[in-house]
Short mmCIF file of C-alpha atoms in Angstrom, two decimals:
data_model
loop_
_atom_site.label_atom_id
_atom_site.label_comp_id
_atom_site.label_asym_id
_atom_site.label_seq_id
_atom_site.Cartn_x
_atom_site.Cartn_y
_atom_site.Cartn_z
CA MET A 6 63.81 18.21 174.02
CA GLN A 7 64.15 21.13 176.37
CA LEU A 8 67.55 22.67 176.57
CA ALA A 9 67.80 22.13 180.10
CA ASN A 10 67.92 18.53 179.46
CA VAL A 11 70.06 18.48 176.83
CA PHE A 12 72.73 20.00 178.64
CA LEU A 13 71.76 18.82 181.91
CA ALA A 14 74.71 19.05 184.63
CA PHE A 15 77.51 20.68 182.90
CA ALA A 16 79.10 18.51 185.63
CA MET A 17 82.56 18.70 187.13
CA PHE A 18 84.61 16.17 185.13
CA GLY A 19 86.88 15.59 188.10
CA PRO A 20 86.48 14.03 191.60
CA GLN A 21 83.69 15.51 193.84
CA ALA A 22 85.86 17.44 196.28
CA THR A 23 86.33 21.30 197.19
CA ALA A 24 89.39 23.29 197.51
CA GLU A 25 88.98 23.48 201.30
CA ASP A 26 88.98 19.34 201.36
CA ALA A 27 92.02 19.37 199.24
CA ASP A 28 95.28 18.82 201.04
CA ILE A 29 97.43 21.61 199.40
CA GLU A 30 100.33 20.33 201.27
CA SER A 31 100.47 17.36 199.25
CA GLY A 32 100.47 19.11 196.29
CA SER A 33 104.55 18.71 195.92
CA LYS A 34 103.56 15.14 195.26
CA ARG A 35 101.38 16.34 192.12
CA PRO A 36 102.70 16.19 188.74
CA ASN A 37 104.22 19.42 187.16
CA ILE A 38 102.85 20.74 184.04
CA VAL A 39 104.36 21.81 181.03
CA LEU A 40 101.99 23.18 178.02
CA MET A 41 103.37 24.19 174.90
CA TYR A 42 101.13 25.96 172.70
CA VAL A 43 102.41 26.85 169.39
CA ASP A 44 100.89 29.31 166.65
CA ASP A 45 99.78 28.56 163.34
CA LEU A 46 101.59 24.98 163.18
CA GLY A 47 99.82 22.73 160.61
CA TYR A 48 98.91 19.26 161.01
CA GLY A 49 101.57 18.17 158.25
CA ASP A 50 104.33 20.39 159.44
CA LEU A 51 106.12 17.87 161.40
CA ALA A 52 108.37 14.95 160.41
CA SER A 53 106.32 12.46 162.68
CA TYR A 54 102.79 13.77 161.10
CA GLY A 55 104.29 13.08 157.64
CA HIS A 56 106.38 16.19 156.42
CA PRO A 57 108.83 15.10 153.70
CA ILE A 58 111.42 17.89 154.62
CA ILE A 59 111.30 19.56 157.63
CA GLU A 60 113.17 17.80 160.32
CA THR A 61 111.53 18.06 164.07
CA PRO A 62 113.53 15.57 165.98
CA ASN A 63 112.93 16.83 169.49
CA ILE A 64 109.07 17.24 168.85
CA ASP A 65 109.11 13.78 167.21
CA ARG A 66 111.00 12.44 170.21
CA LEU A 67 108.08 13.89 172.51
CA GLY A 68 105.82 11.86 170.68
CA ALA A 69 107.64 8.61 170.77
CA GLN A 70 107.89 9.05 174.48
CA GLY A 71 104.22 9.44 174.81
CA LEU A 72 101.23 9.69 173.12
CA LYS A 73 100.68 11.02 169.67
CA MET A 74 97.11 12.27 168.91
CA THR A 75 96.07 11.80 165.07
CA ALA A 76 92.63 13.82 165.83
CA PHE A 77 93.57 16.44 168.07
CA TYR A 78 91.12 19.63 167.41
CA ALA A 79 92.03 23.50 167.84
CA PRO A 80 88.72 25.12 169.92
CA SER A 81 88.93 27.63 166.94
CA PRO A 82 90.37 28.01 163.45
CA LEU A 83 92.14 31.39 164.73
CA CYS A 84 94.61 31.98 167.89
CA SER A 85 92.56 34.18 170.43
CA PRO A 86 89.62 32.08 170.82
CA SER A 87 91.73 29.07 170.86
CA ARG A 88 93.80 30.25 173.67
CA ALA A 89 90.53 31.38 175.76
CA ALA A 90 88.90 27.93 175.14
CA LEU A 91 92.43 26.11 176.35
CA LEU A 92 92.76 27.90 179.38
CA THR A 93 88.91 27.72 180.45
CA GLY A 94 87.75 24.52 179.20
CA ARG A 95 84.75 26.65 177.61
CA THR A 96 83.87 27.08 173.90
CA PRO A 97 85.25 30.34 172.99
CA TYR A 98 81.82 31.96 171.89
CA ARG A 99 81.07 31.68 175.93
CA THR A 100 83.93 34.01 176.48
CA GLY A 101 82.76 36.72 173.87
CA ILE A 102 86.32 35.76 172.09
CA ASN A 103 85.12 35.17 168.72
CA SER A 104 88.06 35.71 166.60
CA TRP A 105 91.55 37.63 166.72
CA ILE A 106 91.84 40.42 168.85
CA PRO A 107 93.42 43.48 167.53
CA GLU A 108 95.03 46.13 169.85
CA ASN A 109 93.15 48.59 171.18
CA THR A 110 90.10 46.94 170.99
CA ASN A 111 87.64 45.86 173.79
CA ALA A 112 87.63 42.39 173.64
CA TYR A 113 89.54 40.51 176.82
CA LEU A 114 89.03 37.48 178.70
CA SER A 115 86.79 38.51 181.15
CA GLU A 116 87.69 38.60 184.93
CA LYS A 117 84.96 36.30 185.39
CA GLU A 118 86.69 33.31 183.55
CA ILE A 119 87.93 30.71 185.78
CA THR A 120 91.47 29.84 184.00
CA MET A 121 93.26 26.69 184.39
CA ALA A 122 96.21 29.09 185.96
CA THR A 123 93.87 30.26 188.54
CA TRP A 124 92.42 26.72 189.43
CA LEU A 125 95.95 25.18 189.79
CA LYS A 126 97.23 28.04 191.83
CA ASP A 127 94.49 27.64 194.40
CA TYR A 128 95.51 24.07 194.48
CA GLY A 129 99.09 24.63 195.40
CA TYR A 130 100.80 24.99 191.97
CA GLN A 131 103.32 27.89 191.23
CA THR A 132 102.34 29.24 187.84
CA ALA A 133 104.21 31.04 184.93
CA ILE A 134 103.27 32.32 181.29
CA VAL A 135 106.28 32.88 178.96
CA GLY A 136 105.41 33.76 175.48
CA LYS A 137 102.22 34.85 173.48
CA TRP A 138 99.07 35.99 175.51
CA HIS A 139 96.51 37.32 172.93
CA LEU A 140 93.69 37.54 175.38
CA ASN A 141 92.92 41.24 175.43
CA GLY A 142 93.45 44.43 173.59
CA GLY A 143 96.92 45.43 175.09
CA LEU A 144 99.23 44.46 177.52
CA ASP A 145 99.46 48.04 178.83
CA ARG A 146 95.29 48.26 179.39
CA ALA A 147 94.87 48.78 183.20
CA ASP A 148 91.19 48.27 182.26
CA GLN A 149 91.38 44.79 180.83
CA ALA A 150 92.60 41.78 182.70
CA GLN A 151 95.94 40.69 182.30
CA PRO A 152 97.80 37.27 182.77
CA MET A 153 98.22 37.96 186.50
CA ASP A 154 94.73 38.50 186.76
CA HIS A 155 94.09 35.22 185.33
CA GLY A 156 96.31 33.27 187.76
CA PHE A 157 100.12 33.43 186.45
CA ASP A 158 102.25 34.21 189.18
CA HIS A 159 105.19 35.23 186.77
CA SER A 160 104.09 36.71 183.21
CA TYR A 161 106.99 37.36 180.58
CA VAL A 162 104.88 37.67 177.34
CA LEU A 163 103.85 39.92 174.26
CA HIS A 164 100.52 40.76 172.97
CA ALA A 165 99.94 38.79 169.57
CA PHE A 166 103.06 38.72 167.40
CA PRO A 167 106.45 40.09 167.80
CA LEU A 168 107.16 43.42 166.62
CA PRO A 169 108.93 44.33 164.24
CA HIS A 170 109.28 40.34 163.74
CA GLN A 171 110.45 37.19 165.53
CA HIS A 172 114.14 38.63 165.98
CA ASN A 173 114.98 41.50 168.77
CA PRO A 174 111.34 41.97 169.41
CA THR A 175 110.43 45.30 171.19
CA ASN A 176 107.04 44.35 172.60
CA PHE A 177 107.56 41.71 175.48
CA PHE A 178 106.11 42.84 178.85
CA LEU A 179 107.79 41.33 182.12
CA ASN A 180 104.82 41.14 184.94
CA GLY A 181 103.18 44.11 183.20
CA GLU A 182 106.45 46.47 182.49
CA PRO A 183 107.51 46.85 178.91
CA LEU A 184 110.98 45.43 178.21
CA GLY A 185 111.88 47.58 175.29
CA GLU A 186 113.90 45.63 172.68
CA VAL A 187 115.11 41.85 173.80
CA ASN A 188 117.83 40.56 171.83
CA GLY A 189 117.64 37.39 170.12
CA PHE A 190 114.83 35.21 168.57
CA THR A 191 111.52 34.71 170.20
CA ALA A 192 111.64 30.98 170.51
CA GLU A 193 115.17 31.28 172.04
CA ILE A 194 113.58 34.16 174.07
CA VAL A 195 110.94 32.50 175.64
CA VAL A 196 112.91 29.03 176.78
CA ASP A 197 115.48 31.26 178.31
CA GLU A 198 113.10 33.02 180.21
CA ALA A 199 111.39 29.71 181.14
CA LYS A 200 114.64 28.20 182.14
CA ARG A 201 115.22 31.46 184.40
CA TRP A 202 112.14 30.79 186.13
CA LEU A 203 111.83 27.05 186.43
CA SER A 204 115.62 27.65 188.23
CA ALA A 205 114.23 30.31 190.53
CA ARG A 206 111.20 28.79 191.69
CA ASP A 207 110.24 26.90 194.89
CA ASP A 208 111.19 23.53 194.25
CA SER A 209 109.01 21.94 197.20
CA LYS A 210 105.78 22.64 195.38
CA PRO A 211 104.66 21.65 191.73
CA PHE A 212 104.82 24.09 188.91
CA PHE A 213 102.27 25.12 185.89
CA LEU A 214 104.20 26.43 182.99
CA TYR A 215 102.61 27.82 179.98
CA LEU A 216 104.70 28.29 177.28
CA PRO A 217 102.79 29.53 173.97
CA PHE A 218 105.45 29.89 171.53
CA ILE A 219 104.96 32.43 168.91
CA GLU A 220 106.58 29.89 166.10
CA PRO A 221 105.66 29.57 163.07
CA HIS A 222 103.39 32.61 162.81
CA GLY A 223 104.50 35.23 160.56
CA THR A 224 106.56 37.49 160.04
CA ILE A 225 108.94 34.88 160.56
CA HIS A 226 112.65 35.12 161.07
CA SER A 227 115.04 32.21 162.25
CA PRO A 228 118.78 31.94 162.95
CA ALA A 229 121.36 31.56 160.14
CA GLU A 230 122.15 28.07 160.56
CA PHE A 231 118.62 26.96 159.97
CA LEU A 232 118.14 28.97 156.92
CA LYS A 233 121.27 27.52 155.68
CA LYS A 234 119.82 24.20 156.28
CA TYR A 235 116.90 24.67 154.20
CA GLU A 236 118.55 27.11 151.74
CA GLN A 237 118.07 24.87 148.78
CA TYR A 238 114.08 25.59 149.12
CA THR A 239 114.57 29.15 149.11
CA ASP A 240 117.19 29.68 146.21
CA GLY A 241 116.37 31.22 142.99
CA ASP A 242 115.17 34.49 141.98
CA PRO A 243 112.31 35.92 144.04
CA VAL A 244 108.79 36.08 142.64
CA PRO A 245 107.42 39.64 142.50
CA VAL A 246 103.58 39.43 144.33
CA VAL A 247 101.24 41.75 142.69
CA ASN A 248 97.88 42.10 143.95
CA GLY A 249 95.08 45.21 143.93
CA GLN A 250 94.35 44.87 147.64
CA PRO A 251 94.66 48.14 149.43
CA GLY A 252 97.90 48.17 151.47
CA TYR A 253 100.02 45.59 149.69
CA PRO A 254 103.55 46.34 149.92
CA SER A 255 104.95 47.12 146.04
CA ASP A 256 107.89 45.39 146.71
CA LEU A 257 106.35 42.08 147.90
CA GLU A 258 108.43 39.06 146.85
CA ALA A 259 107.69 35.01 147.32
CA ARG A 260 111.00 33.35 148.24
CA GLY A 261 109.96 30.12 148.40
CA PRO A 262 109.38 27.50 151.31
CA GLY A 263 112.78 27.35 153.17
CA GLU A 264 112.26 30.15 155.20
CA TYR A 265 109.38 28.51 156.93
CA TYR A 266 110.88 25.18 157.16
CA ALA A 267 113.83 26.99 158.89
CA ASN A 268 111.15 28.69 161.39
CA VAL A 269 109.81 25.11 162.13
CA SER A 270 113.02 23.50 162.98
CA HIS A 271 113.94 26.35 164.90
CA LEU A 272 111.12 26.05 167.10
CA ASP A 273 111.97 22.09 167.68
CA ASN A 274 115.37 23.00 168.54
CA GLN A 275 113.99 25.24 171.22
CA VAL A 276 111.43 22.43 172.36
CA GLY A 277 114.47 20.42 172.64
CA ARG A 278 116.17 22.77 175.24
CA VAL A 279 112.99 22.52 177.47
CA MET A 280 113.04 18.76 177.56
CA ASP A 281 116.96 18.75 177.98
CA TYR A 282 116.36 20.89 180.93
CA LEU A 283 113.47 18.43 182.69
CA ASP A 284 115.90 15.49 181.88
CA ALA A 285 118.67 17.62 183.93
CA ALA A 286 116.84 18.43 186.51
CA GLY A 287 115.17 14.95 187.36
CA LEU A 288 111.64 16.25 186.32
CA SER A 289 110.79 14.73 183.36
CA ASP A 290 109.17 11.46 185.16
CA ASN A 291 106.66 13.71 187.09
CA THR A 292 105.99 16.11 184.72
CA ILE A 293 103.06 16.38 182.22
CA VAL A 294 104.21 17.52 178.90
CA MET A 295 101.87 18.73 176.24
CA PHE A 296 102.83 19.83 172.48
CA LEU A 297 99.67 21.47 170.89
CA SER A 298 98.79 24.05 168.17
CA ASP A 299 96.35 26.81 168.39
CA ASN A 300 94.72 26.44 164.70
CA GLY A 301 95.90 25.20 161.26
CA PRO A 302 98.30 26.60 159.23
CA VAL A 303 98.78 29.60 156.64
CA THR A 304 99.59 27.43 153.61
CA SER A 305 100.65 28.50 150.09
CA ASN A 306 97.17 29.40 149.54
CA TRP A 307 97.71 33.24 150.70
CA ARG A 308 94.64 35.62 151.38
CA LYS A 309 96.88 38.33 152.93
CA TRP A 310 100.18 39.97 152.30
CA TRP A 311 101.69 39.12 155.37
CA GLU A 312 101.04 35.64 154.77
CA VAL A 313 103.38 35.76 151.88
CA ASN A 314 106.14 33.21 152.28
CA LEU A 315 104.27 30.95 154.87
CA TYR A 316 104.35 27.39 153.45
CA GLY A 317 102.12 25.52 156.29
CA ASP A 318 101.09 22.13 155.57
CA THR A 319 97.62 20.59 156.32
CA GLY A 320 98.65 17.14 155.57
CA GLY A 321 96.46 17.05 152.81
CA PHE A 322 93.46 18.29 154.86
CA ARG A 323 90.88 20.52 153.25
CA GLY A 324 90.85 24.37 154.00
CA ARG A 325 93.68 26.37 156.24
CA LYS A 326 93.86 28.55 159.01
CA ALA A 327 90.34 30.54 159.45
CA ASP A 328 88.70 27.71 157.93
CA LEU A 329 86.18 25.40 159.71
CA TYR A 330 87.22 22.45 157.39
CA GLU A 331 89.86 19.75 158.90
CA GLY A 332 92.86 22.07 157.54
CA GLY A 333 92.05 24.65 159.97
CA ILE A 334 91.44 22.92 162.96
CA ARG A 335 92.99 19.49 163.27
CA VAL A 336 96.14 20.03 164.34
CA PRO A 337 99.46 18.31 165.83
CA GLY A 338 98.99 17.14 169.56
CA ILE A 339 101.28 15.04 171.83
CA ILE A 340 101.24 14.38 175.67
CA ARG A 341 103.97 12.85 177.67
CA TYR A 342 103.49 11.55 181.24
CA PRO A 343 105.96 8.40 181.64
CA THR A 344 104.31 7.03 184.50
CA HIS A 345 101.02 6.96 182.86
CA ILE A 346 101.40 6.93 179.42
CA LYS A 347 102.98 4.22 177.44
CA ALA A 348 105.61 5.59 175.13
CA GLY A 349 105.10 5.17 171.50
CA SER A 350 101.00 5.39 171.84
CA THR A 351 98.69 6.82 169.32
CA SER A 352 95.08 7.84 169.50
CA GLU A 353 92.72 8.15 167.04
CA THR A 354 89.86 9.91 169.42
CA PRO A 355 88.71 13.19 168.63
CA VAL A 356 90.05 15.55 171.18
CA ASN A 357 89.30 19.18 171.58
CA GLY A 358 91.76 21.92 173.00
CA TYR A 359 88.91 22.57 175.44
CA ASP A 360 89.05 19.08 176.76
CA ILE A 361 92.82 20.11 178.33
CA PHE A 362 91.63 21.83 181.45
CA PRO A 363 89.17 19.04 182.44
CA THR A 364 91.60 16.32 181.87
CA VAL A 365 94.39 17.78 183.60
CA ALA A 366 92.11 18.41 186.82
CA SER A 367 91.04 14.64 186.39
CA ILE A 368 94.76 13.72 186.29
CA LEU A 369 95.43 15.56 189.27
CA ASP A 370 92.25 14.29 191.04
CA ILE A 371 90.68 17.80 191.62
CA PRO A 372 87.35 18.89 190.70
CA MET A 373 86.43 21.17 187.98
CA PRO A 374 84.55 24.66 188.52
CA ASP A 375 80.87 23.68 188.92
CA ASP A 376 79.36 27.19 188.58
CA ARG A 377 79.46 27.35 185.02
CA PRO A 378 78.96 25.52 181.50
CA ILE A 379 82.25 23.41 181.02
CA ASP A 380 82.34 22.39 177.45
CA GLY A 381 85.62 20.14 177.36
CA VAL A 382 85.53 16.48 179.03
CA ASP A 383 87.94 14.25 180.77
CA VAL A 384 89.73 12.39 177.87
CA SER A 385 92.37 10.78 180.07
CA ALA A 386 90.87 7.45 178.83
CA ILE A 387 92.74 7.61 175.70
CA PHE A 388 96.02 6.72 177.99
CA GLU A 389 94.65 3.38 178.17
CA GLY A 390 93.28 3.01 174.38
CA GLU A 391 89.53 3.62 175.48
CA ILE A 392 87.17 6.20 174.23
CA PRO A 393 86.42 8.87 176.86
CA THR A 394 82.37 9.79 177.00
CA ARG A 395 81.32 12.88 175.64
CA GLU A 396 77.76 13.75 176.24
CA LYS A 397 77.57 16.65 173.51
CA PRO A 398 79.24 16.90 170.33
CA MET A 399 82.41 18.93 169.45
CA PHE A 400 81.20 22.73 168.58
CA TRP A 401 82.80 25.46 166.48
CA ALA A 402 81.56 28.86 165.92
CA PHE A 403 83.35 31.05 163.82
CA PRO A 404 82.74 34.43 161.66
CA ALA A 405 84.67 33.17 158.77
CA ALA A 406 84.20 35.30 155.68
CA ARG A 407 84.01 34.49 151.69
CA GLY A 408 80.83 32.54 152.62
CA ALA A 409 82.76 29.54 154.24
CA PRO A 410 80.93 27.79 157.10
CA ASN A 411 80.54 29.70 160.44
CA TYR A 412 79.17 26.66 162.25
CA ALA A 413 80.53 23.20 162.78
CA VAL A 414 79.31 19.95 165.03
CA GLN A 415 81.04 16.81 165.42
CA ARG A 416 79.96 13.35 166.76
CA GLY A 417 82.09 10.53 166.38
CA HIS A 418 83.00 10.65 162.67
CA TRP A 419 80.03 12.46 161.46
CA LYS A 420 80.66 16.51 161.02
CA LEU A 421 78.01 18.97 160.21
CA LEU A 422 78.97 22.41 158.74
CA ALA A 423 76.36 25.30 158.51
CA GLY A 424 76.66 28.95 157.14
CA ALA A 425 76.08 32.19 158.88
CA ASP A 426 72.46 31.77 158.79
CA LYS A 427 72.65 28.40 160.68
CA THR A 428 71.64 26.36 157.28
CA PRO A 429 73.33 23.37 156.93
CA SER A 430 75.64 23.29 154.18
CA ALA A 431 77.98 20.04 154.20
CA LEU A 432 77.87 16.59 156.19
CA TYR A 433 81.16 14.55 155.67
CA ASN A 434 81.69 11.03 157.39
CA LEU A 435 85.56 11.61 158.43
CA LYS A 436 86.22 7.78 158.94
CA ASN A 437 85.72 7.25 155.16
CA ASP A 438 86.22 10.79 153.87
CA ARG A 439 88.88 12.50 156.08
CA PHE A 440 89.80 15.11 153.43
CA GLU A 441 86.15 16.11 153.18
CA LEU A 442 85.64 15.42 149.46
CA ASN A 443 82.06 13.86 149.30
CA ASN A 444 78.93 15.91 150.81
CA LEU A 445 76.53 13.46 151.90
CA ILE A 446 73.98 16.15 152.93
CA SER A 447 71.29 14.66 150.62
CA GLN A 448 72.03 10.89 151.46
CA GLU A 449 72.18 11.24 155.06
CA PRO A 450 69.03 13.44 155.76
CA GLU A 451 68.48 11.85 159.54
CA MET A 452 71.96 12.24 160.45
CA VAL A 453 71.68 16.08 158.86
CA GLN A 454 68.82 16.48 161.04
CA ALA A 455 69.99 15.31 164.28
CA LEU A 456 73.16 16.99 164.00
CA HIS A 457 71.50 20.23 163.13
CA GLU A 458 69.25 20.06 166.08
CA GLN A 459 72.19 19.80 168.36
CA MET A 460 73.90 22.48 166.71
CA LEU A 461 71.08 25.00 167.38
CA THR A 462 70.52 23.80 170.66
CA TYR A 463 74.62 24.48 171.22
CA ILE A 464 74.23 27.83 169.70
CA LEU A 465 71.46 29.11 171.91
CA ASP A 466 72.98 27.84 175.22
CA VAL A 467 76.14 29.36 174.46
CA LYS A 468 74.27 32.87 173.76
CA GLU A 469 72.47 32.43 176.89
CA ASP A 470 75.45 31.88 179.12
CA PRO A 471 75.24 34.31 182.09
CA LEU A 472 78.88 34.91 181.74
CA ARG A 473 79.18 35.68 178.19
CA PRO A 474 80.17 39.39 178.12
CA ASP A 475 77.53 41.98 176.64
CA TRP A 476 80.20 43.13 174.20
CA SER A 477 80.34 39.91 172.71
CA VAL A 478 77.02 40.35 171.00
CA SER A 479 77.46 43.89 169.85
CA TRP A 480 80.84 44.09 168.99
CA GLU A 481 81.86 42.87 165.28
CA TYR A 482 85.55 41.97 164.58
CA SER A 483 86.12 44.53 161.66
CA ALA A 484 89.89 43.69 161.50
CA GLU A 485 91.35 41.40 159.03
CA GLU A 486 92.48 37.85 160.13
CA LYS A 487 95.64 37.55 161.51
#
């Protein structure tokens, strides 16, 4: 099959209209959007997704008021690629962002990419980002696109993770200017700033508020009241962690999961503050609120010293952060839109993070960019319990280490994994085997062949994407996973 026929019409997923045709003044009647994107939260880390200990009443309430997705997938098992895909609707390899971006590297989200913020701004939206950016090599880089170059009117962000940790961080930037030390815990700082911006905005226009929370990415710190709440899970003598890898601190100690539980509960508390603000301001009915995670968690299967004392829960799924198994990419996903989504809804339909942009565009009755391949689709059919149309399989590419899978495609309940050489390594029927225990690669040769052909077609199409930066081909990520 010809490549052009396989991926014919990476079409607009919204109505066939142009910005010139749109009545921008009517934008005030369009819904507001609050997109909360949390860092390293596992599928099983919330009470409503089955955690037996962590209390998350606010996020659970958000799910009870809207739609809880049980098959929501991050576009990548690491954060920077997932963020690029979320904002562009494109699988991250198209943007050249293959893995996490260390500071002082040449990887960044190109100016040629069109983000959700830029697009919504063109249709009359006020836009702000408050939290984690992690889509370039540094917030002080004049040679790389910054949040305000990608459509955000207001930017209060840090690069990747707070320094030295989540309490009194020193690396926030406000509209491109460093702030120095900011007092407080990062989740509180993010919500305080978001509320300030919401209070000062022009209330005659709709808004898009992107809240990429830092939690529960390490190194974690939480208020005393939350630490006390889970102290029984931290009590006891710390266990020394001895490892032969270079750079391991000599005094590293494992202290139990109580600190991680506290961090997730503190995040939940701050999500509640956002919801309370929307309620008090009379904005809830006309605001789409989304709560999503960027990748799977760091579990107690620690691989790096900085992961010690993180205890994320995959809900039993195989793997963890930095894996293309379900534990690395299947994560919590909640959407609340009171006038369009029945409270207490659930959906088992697979949805990918790169579907969010096309879905928002469809809800707002505006087109998607039609000058580039778009991998996401409009999945708003799930609001009515229906299954959206997806012409292509969901696709992942990730330079995993340790001989782990580097590629994955999923069509319906069938998932094929392949190694770095693109040779199929495993086939799973997720409907019958959600924990990926039974490799059917020898029993289902026709399915393997069909999905493998689609995988190879997708890989070639991404490689030939005219917007893919040259550096994405030549530059390899040498830094360790974060």
